[in-house]
PDB file of C-alpha atoms in Angstrom:
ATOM      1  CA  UNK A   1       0.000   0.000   0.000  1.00 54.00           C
ATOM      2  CA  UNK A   2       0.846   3.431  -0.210  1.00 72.00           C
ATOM      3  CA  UNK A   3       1.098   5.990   2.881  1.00 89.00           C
ATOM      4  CA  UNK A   4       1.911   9.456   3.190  1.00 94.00           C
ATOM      5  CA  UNK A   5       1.805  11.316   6.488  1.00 95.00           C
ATOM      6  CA  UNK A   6       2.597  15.066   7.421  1.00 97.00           C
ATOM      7  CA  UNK A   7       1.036  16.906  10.277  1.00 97.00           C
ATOM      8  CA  UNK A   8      -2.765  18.587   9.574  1.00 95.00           C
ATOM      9  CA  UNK A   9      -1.853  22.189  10.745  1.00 97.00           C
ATOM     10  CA  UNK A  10       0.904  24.193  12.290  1.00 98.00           C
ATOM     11  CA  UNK A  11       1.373  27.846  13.095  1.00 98.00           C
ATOM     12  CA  UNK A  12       4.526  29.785  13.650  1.00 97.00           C
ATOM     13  CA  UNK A  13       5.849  33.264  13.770  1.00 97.00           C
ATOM     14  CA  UNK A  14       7.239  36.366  10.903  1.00 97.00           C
ATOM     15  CA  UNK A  15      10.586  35.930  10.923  1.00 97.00           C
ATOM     16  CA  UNK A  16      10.967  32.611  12.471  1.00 97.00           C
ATOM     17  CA  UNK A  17      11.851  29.138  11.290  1.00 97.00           C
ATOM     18  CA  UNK A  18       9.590  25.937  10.213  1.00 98.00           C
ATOM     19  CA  UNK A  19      10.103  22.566   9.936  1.00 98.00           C
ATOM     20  CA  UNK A  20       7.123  20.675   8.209  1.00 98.00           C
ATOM     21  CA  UNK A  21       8.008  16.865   8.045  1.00 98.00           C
ATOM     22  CA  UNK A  22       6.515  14.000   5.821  1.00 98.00           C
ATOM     23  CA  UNK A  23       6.839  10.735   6.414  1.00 97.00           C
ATOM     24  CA  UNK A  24       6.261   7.714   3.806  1.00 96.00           C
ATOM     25  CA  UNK A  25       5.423   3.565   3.040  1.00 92.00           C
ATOM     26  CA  UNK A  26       5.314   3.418  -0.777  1.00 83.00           C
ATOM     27  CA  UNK A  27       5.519   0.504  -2.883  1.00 81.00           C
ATOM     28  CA  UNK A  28       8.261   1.738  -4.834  1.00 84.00           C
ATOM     29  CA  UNK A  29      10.198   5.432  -5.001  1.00 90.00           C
ATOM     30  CA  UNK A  30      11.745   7.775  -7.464  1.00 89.00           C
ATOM     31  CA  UNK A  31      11.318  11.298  -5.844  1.00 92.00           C
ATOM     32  CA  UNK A  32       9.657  13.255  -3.612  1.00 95.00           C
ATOM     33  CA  UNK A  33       8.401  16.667  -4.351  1.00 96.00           C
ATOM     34  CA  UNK A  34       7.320  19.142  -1.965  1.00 97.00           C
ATOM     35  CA  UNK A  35       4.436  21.867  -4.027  1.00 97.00           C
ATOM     36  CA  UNK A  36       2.748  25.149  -2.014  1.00 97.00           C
ATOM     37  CA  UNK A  37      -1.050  25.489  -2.601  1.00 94.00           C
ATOM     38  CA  UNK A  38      -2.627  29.088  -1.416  1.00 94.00           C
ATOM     39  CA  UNK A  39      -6.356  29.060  -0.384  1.00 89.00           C
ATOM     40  CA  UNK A  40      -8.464  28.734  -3.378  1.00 85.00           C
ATOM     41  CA  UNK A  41      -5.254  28.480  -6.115  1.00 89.00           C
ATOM     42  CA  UNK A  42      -3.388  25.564  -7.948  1.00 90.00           C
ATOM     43  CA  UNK A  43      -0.428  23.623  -6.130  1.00 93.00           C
ATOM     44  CA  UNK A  44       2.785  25.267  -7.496  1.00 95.00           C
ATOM     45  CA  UNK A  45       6.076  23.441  -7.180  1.00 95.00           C
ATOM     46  CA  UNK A  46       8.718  24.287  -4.725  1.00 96.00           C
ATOM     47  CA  UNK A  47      11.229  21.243  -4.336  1.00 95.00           C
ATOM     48  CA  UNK A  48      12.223  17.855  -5.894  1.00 94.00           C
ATOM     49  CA  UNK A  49      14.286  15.275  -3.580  1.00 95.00           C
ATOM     50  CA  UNK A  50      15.533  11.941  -5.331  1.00 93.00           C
ATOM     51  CA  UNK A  51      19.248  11.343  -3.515  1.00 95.00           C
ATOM     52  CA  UNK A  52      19.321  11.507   0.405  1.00 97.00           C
ATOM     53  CA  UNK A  53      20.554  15.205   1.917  1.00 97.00           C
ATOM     54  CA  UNK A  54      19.604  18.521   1.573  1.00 96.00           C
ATOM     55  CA  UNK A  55      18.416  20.682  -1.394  1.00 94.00           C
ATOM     56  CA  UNK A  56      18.194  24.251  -1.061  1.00 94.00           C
ATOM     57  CA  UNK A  57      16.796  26.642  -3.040  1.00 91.00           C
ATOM     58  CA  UNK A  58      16.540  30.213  -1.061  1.00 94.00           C
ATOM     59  CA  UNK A  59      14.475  30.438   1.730  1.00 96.00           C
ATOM     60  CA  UNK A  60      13.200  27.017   1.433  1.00 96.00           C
ATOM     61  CA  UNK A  61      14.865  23.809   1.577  1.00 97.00           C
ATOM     62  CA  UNK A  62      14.270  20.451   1.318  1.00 98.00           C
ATOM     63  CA  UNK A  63      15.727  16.477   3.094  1.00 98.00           C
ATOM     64  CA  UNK A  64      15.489  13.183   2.564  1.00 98.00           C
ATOM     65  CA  UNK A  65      16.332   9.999   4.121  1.00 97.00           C
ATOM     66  CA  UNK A  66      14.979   6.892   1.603  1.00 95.00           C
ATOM     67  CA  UNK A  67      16.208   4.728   4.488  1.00 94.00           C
ATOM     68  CA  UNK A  68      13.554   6.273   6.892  1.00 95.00           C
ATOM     69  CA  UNK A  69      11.351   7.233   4.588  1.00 96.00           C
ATOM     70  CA  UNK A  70      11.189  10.678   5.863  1.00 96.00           C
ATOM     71  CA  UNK A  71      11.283  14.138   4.128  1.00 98.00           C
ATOM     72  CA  UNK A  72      11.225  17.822   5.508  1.00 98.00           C
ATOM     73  CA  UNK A  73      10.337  21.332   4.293  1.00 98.00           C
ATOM     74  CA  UNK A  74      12.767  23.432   5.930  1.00 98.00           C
ATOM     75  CA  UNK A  75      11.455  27.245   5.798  1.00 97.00           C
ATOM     76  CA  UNK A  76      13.496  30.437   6.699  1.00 97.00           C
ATOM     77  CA  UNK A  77      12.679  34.253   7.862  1.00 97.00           C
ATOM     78  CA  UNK A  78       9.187  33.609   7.120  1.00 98.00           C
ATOM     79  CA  UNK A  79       6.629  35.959   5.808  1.00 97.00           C
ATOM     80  CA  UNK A  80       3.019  36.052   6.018  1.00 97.00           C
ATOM     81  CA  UNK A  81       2.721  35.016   2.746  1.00 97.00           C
ATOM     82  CA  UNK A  82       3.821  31.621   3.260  1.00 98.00           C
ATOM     83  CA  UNK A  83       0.907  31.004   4.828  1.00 98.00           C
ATOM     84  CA  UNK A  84      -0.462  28.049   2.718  1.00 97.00           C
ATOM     85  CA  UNK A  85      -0.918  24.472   2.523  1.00 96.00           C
ATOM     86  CA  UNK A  86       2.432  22.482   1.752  1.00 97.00           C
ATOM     87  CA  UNK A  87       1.876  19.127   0.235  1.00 96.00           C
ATOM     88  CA  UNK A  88       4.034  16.238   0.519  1.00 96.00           C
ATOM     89  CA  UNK A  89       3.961  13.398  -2.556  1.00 95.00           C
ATOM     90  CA  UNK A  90       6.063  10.797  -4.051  1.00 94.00           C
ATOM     91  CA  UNK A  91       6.239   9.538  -7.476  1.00 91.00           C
ATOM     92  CA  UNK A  92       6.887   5.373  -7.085  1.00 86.00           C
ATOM     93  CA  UNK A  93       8.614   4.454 -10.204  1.00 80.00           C
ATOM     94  CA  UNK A  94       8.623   5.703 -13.748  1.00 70.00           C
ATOM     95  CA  UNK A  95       5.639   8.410 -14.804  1.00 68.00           C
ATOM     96  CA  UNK A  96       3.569   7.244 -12.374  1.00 79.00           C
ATOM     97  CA  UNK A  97       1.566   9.831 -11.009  1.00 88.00           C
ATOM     98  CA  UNK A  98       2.162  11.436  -7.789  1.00 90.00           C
ATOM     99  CA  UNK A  99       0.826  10.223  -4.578  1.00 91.00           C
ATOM    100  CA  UNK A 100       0.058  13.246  -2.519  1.00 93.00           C
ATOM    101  CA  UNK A 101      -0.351  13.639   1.415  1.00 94.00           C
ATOM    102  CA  UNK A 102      -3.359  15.333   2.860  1.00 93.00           C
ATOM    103  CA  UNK A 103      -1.233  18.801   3.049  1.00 95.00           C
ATOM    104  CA  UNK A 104      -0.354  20.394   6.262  1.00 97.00           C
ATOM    105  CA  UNK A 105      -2.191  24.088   6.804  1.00 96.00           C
ATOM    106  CA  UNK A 106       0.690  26.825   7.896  1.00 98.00           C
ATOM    107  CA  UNK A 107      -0.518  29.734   9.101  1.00 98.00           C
ATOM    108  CA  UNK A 108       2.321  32.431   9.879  1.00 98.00           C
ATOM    109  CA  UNK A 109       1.462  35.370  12.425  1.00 96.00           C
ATOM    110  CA  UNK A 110       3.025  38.297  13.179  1.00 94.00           C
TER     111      UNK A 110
ATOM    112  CA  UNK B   1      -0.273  28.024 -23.608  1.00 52.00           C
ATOM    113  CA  UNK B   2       2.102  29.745 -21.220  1.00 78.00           C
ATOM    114  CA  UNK B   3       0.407  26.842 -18.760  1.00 92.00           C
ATOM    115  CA  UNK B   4      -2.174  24.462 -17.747  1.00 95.00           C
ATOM    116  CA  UNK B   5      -5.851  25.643 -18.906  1.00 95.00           C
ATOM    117  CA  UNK B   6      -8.942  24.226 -17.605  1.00 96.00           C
ATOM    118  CA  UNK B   7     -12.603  25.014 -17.922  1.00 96.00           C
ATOM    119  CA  UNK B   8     -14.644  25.960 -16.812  1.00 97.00           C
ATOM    120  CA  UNK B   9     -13.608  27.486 -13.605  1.00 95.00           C
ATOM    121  CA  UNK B  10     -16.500  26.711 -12.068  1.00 96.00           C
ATOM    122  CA  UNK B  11     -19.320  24.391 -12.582  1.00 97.00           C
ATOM    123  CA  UNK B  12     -22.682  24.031 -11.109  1.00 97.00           C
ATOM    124  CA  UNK B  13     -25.197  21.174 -12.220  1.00 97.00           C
ATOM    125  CA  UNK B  14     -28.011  19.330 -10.478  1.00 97.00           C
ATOM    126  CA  UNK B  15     -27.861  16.162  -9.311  1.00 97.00           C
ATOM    127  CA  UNK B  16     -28.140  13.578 -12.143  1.00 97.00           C
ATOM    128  CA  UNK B  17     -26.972  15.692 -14.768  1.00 97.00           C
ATOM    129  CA  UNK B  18     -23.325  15.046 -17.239  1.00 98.00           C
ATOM    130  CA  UNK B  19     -20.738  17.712 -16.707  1.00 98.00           C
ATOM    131  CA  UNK B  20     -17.203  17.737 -18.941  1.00 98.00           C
ATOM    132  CA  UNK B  21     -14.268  19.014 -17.672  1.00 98.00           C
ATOM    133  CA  UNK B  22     -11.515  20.433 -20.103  1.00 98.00           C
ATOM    134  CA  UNK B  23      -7.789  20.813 -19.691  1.00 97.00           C
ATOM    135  CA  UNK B  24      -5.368  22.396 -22.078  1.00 96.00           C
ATOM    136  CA  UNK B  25      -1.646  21.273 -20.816  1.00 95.00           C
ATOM    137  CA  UNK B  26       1.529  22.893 -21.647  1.00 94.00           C
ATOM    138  CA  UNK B  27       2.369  22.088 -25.348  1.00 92.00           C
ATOM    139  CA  UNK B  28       4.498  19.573 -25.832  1.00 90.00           C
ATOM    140  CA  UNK B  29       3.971  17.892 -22.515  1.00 92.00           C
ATOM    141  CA  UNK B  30       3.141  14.799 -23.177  1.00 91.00           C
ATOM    142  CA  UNK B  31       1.569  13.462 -19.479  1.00 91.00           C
ATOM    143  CA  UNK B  32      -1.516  14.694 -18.215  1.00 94.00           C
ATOM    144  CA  UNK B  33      -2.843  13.547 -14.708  1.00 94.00           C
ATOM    145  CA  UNK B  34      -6.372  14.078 -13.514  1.00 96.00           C
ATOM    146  CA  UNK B  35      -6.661  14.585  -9.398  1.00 96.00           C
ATOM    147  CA  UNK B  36      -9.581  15.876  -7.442  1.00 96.00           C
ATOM    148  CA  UNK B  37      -9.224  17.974  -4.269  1.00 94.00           C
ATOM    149  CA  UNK B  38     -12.290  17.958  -1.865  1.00 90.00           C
ATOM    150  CA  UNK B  39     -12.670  21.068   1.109  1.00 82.00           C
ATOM    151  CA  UNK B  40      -9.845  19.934   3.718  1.00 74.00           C
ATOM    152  CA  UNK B  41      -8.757  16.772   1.866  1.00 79.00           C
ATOM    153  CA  UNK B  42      -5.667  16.023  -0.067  1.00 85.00           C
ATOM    154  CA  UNK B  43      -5.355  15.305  -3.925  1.00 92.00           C
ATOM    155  CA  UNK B  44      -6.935  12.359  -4.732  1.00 93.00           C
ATOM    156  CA  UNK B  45      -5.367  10.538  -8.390  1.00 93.00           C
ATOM    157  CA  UNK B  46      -8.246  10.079 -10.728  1.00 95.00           C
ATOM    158  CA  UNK B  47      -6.324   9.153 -14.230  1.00 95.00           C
ATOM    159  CA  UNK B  48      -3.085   9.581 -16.164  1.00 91.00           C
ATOM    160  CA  UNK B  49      -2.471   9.777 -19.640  1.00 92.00           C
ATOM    161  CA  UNK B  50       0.532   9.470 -21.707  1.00 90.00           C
ATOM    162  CA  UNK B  51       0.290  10.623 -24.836  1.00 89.00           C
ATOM    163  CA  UNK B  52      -3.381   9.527 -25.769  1.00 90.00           C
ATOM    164  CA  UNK B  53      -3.439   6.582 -23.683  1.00 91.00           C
ATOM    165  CA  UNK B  54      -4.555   5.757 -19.938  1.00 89.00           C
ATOM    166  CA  UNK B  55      -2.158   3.528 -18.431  1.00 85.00           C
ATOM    167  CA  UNK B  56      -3.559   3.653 -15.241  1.00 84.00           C
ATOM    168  CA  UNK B  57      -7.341   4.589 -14.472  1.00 85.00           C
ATOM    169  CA  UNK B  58      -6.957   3.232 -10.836  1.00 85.00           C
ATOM    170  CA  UNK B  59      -8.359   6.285  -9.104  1.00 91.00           C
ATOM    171  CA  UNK B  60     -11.792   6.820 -10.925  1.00 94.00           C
ATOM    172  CA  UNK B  61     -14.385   6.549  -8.323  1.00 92.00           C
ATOM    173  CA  UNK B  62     -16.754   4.571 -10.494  1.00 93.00           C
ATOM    174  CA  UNK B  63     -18.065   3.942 -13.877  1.00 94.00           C
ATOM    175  CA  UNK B  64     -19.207   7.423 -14.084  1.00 97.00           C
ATOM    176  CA  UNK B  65     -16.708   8.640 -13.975  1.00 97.00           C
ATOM    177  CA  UNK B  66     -14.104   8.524 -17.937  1.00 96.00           C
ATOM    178  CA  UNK B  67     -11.426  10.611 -19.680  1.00 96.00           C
ATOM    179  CA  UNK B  68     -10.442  11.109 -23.193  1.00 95.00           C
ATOM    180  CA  UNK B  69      -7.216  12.643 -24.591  1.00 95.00           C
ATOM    181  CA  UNK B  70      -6.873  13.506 -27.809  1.00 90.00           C
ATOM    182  CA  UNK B  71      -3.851  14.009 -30.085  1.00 88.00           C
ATOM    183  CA  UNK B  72      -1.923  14.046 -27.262  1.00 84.00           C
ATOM    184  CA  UNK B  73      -3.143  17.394 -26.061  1.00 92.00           C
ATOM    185  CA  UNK B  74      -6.646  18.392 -24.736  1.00 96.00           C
ATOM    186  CA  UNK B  75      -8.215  16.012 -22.394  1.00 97.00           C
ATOM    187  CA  UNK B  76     -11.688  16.014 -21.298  1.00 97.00           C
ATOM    188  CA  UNK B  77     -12.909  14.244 -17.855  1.00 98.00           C
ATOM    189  CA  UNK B  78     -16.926  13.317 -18.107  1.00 98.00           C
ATOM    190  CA  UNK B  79     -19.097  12.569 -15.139  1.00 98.00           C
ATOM    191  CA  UNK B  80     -22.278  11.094 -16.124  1.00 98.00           C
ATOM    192  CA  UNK B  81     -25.465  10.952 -13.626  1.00 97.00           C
ATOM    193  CA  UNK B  82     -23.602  13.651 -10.728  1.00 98.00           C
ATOM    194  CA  UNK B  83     -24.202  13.035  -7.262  1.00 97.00           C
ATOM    195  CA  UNK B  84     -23.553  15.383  -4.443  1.00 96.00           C
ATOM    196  CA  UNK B  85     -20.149  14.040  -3.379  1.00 94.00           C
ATOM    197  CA  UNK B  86     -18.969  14.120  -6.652  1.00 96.00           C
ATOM    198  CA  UNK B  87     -18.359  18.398  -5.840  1.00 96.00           C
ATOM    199  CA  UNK B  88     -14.681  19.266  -5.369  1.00 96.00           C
ATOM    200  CA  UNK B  89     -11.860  20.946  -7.204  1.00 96.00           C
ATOM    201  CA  UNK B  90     -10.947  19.170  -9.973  1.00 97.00           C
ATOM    202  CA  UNK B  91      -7.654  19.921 -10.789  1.00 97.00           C
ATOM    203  CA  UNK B  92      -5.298  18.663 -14.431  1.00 97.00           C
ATOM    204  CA  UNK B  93      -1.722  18.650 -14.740  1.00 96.00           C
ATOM    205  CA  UNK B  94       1.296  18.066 -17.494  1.00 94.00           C
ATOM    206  CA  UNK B  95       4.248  17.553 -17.409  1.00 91.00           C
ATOM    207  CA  UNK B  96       7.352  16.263 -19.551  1.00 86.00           C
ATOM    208  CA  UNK B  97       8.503  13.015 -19.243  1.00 72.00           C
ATOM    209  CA  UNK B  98       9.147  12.246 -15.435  1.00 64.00           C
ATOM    210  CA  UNK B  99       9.667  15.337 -14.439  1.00 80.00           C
ATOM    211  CA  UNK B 100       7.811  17.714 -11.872  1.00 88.00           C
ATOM    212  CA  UNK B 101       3.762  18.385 -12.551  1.00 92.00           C
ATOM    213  CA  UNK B 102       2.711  21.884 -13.653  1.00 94.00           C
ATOM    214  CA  UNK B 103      -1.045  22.498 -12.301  1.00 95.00           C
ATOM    215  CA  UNK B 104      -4.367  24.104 -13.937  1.00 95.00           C
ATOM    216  CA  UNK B 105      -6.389  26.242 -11.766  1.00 93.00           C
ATOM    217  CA  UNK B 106      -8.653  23.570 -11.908  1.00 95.00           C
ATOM    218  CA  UNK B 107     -12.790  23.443 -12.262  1.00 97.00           C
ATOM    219  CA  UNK B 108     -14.729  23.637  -8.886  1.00 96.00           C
ATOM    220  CA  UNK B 109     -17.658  21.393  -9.241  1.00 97.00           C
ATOM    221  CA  UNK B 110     -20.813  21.820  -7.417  1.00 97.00           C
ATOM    222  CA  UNK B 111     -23.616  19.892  -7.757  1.00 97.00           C
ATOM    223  CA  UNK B 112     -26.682  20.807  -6.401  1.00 95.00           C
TER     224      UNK B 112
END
């Protein structure tokens, strides 16, 4: 079967740090991609993860560990416009499509 | 197109009725992947398409539910006989050969 977990919501401050984790049980892997989604808009891609370490790509960044099956979102000096949904999914093998995670909800406050 | 078009943006049918959804993906892209995305819920995989076939229709909910791609471009999702949980966001993407998706706007269907 196929499972992808990350938390439902989280909340953290302007300026601060985030750490949104994903964990996953998938039949097969070839990547993990992290996408934001704003209220009401498409999902719009932010990171791609196929080798184990760290990716980073300005304010965000992005881990994995295939051996633990475990991926994080990593985001820096945030701004309230980061407030979103992040989605976790991995792609098993091939073209498959994506498997997504039910998204976790950031809000950022001042 | 610059990216992903879908129409319409929003539909609204009574129960029992057809709808068709339309995406337009990026030229030249030559997978398409049909997801739905109900309030609060994650995306849900309804089909996938490369070029004009549909290697895997695992995800449609029922035999309502079909898709159609022609010359390996516009694709057009058709749900016959709508029921009530059949309204959500349903969203299209391309994308080049095993690479990242690139997402419509998607159709918000409400049905009545």
């Amino acid at each position: 079967g196929q499972n992808i977990d990350q938390p439902t919501e989280m909340t953290a401050t302007e300026g601060a740090i985030v750490q949104i984790n994903c964990t996953y049980q998938t039949s097969g892997f070839n990547g993990l991609f992290w996408y934001q989604q704003h209220a009401g808009e498409a999902p719009t891609f932010l990171s791609y993860n196929v080798l184990d370490g760290l990716e980073e790509k300005g304010r965000f960044s992005s881990f994995l560990s295939r051996s633990k099956g475990y991926s994080y979102l990593l985001l820096k000096e945030l701004q309230m416009k980061d407030s979103a949904s992040y989605l976790c999914a991995v792609r098993n093998s091939g073209n498959t499509p994506l498997v997504f995670g039910k998204g976790t909800r950031l809000s950022v406050i001042a | 197109g610059a990216g992903v078009s879908q129409s319409p943006s929003n539909k609204v049918t009574e129960k029992g009725k057809d709808v068709e959804l339309r995406c337009d993906p990026i030229s030249g892209h030559t997978a398409l992947y049909w997801y739905r995305q109900s309030l609060g819920q994650g995306l849900e995989f309804l089909i996938y398409f490369q070029g004009n076939s549909a290697p895997d229709k695992s995800g449609l909910p029922s035999d309502r539910f079909s898709a159609e791609r022609t010359g390996g471009s516009v694709s057009t999702l058709t749900i016959q006989r709508t029921q009530q949980e059949d309204s959500a966001v349903y969203l299209c993407a391309s994308s080049p050969a095993n690479e990242k998706l690139f997402f419509g706007s998607g159709t918000q269907l409400s049905v009545l």
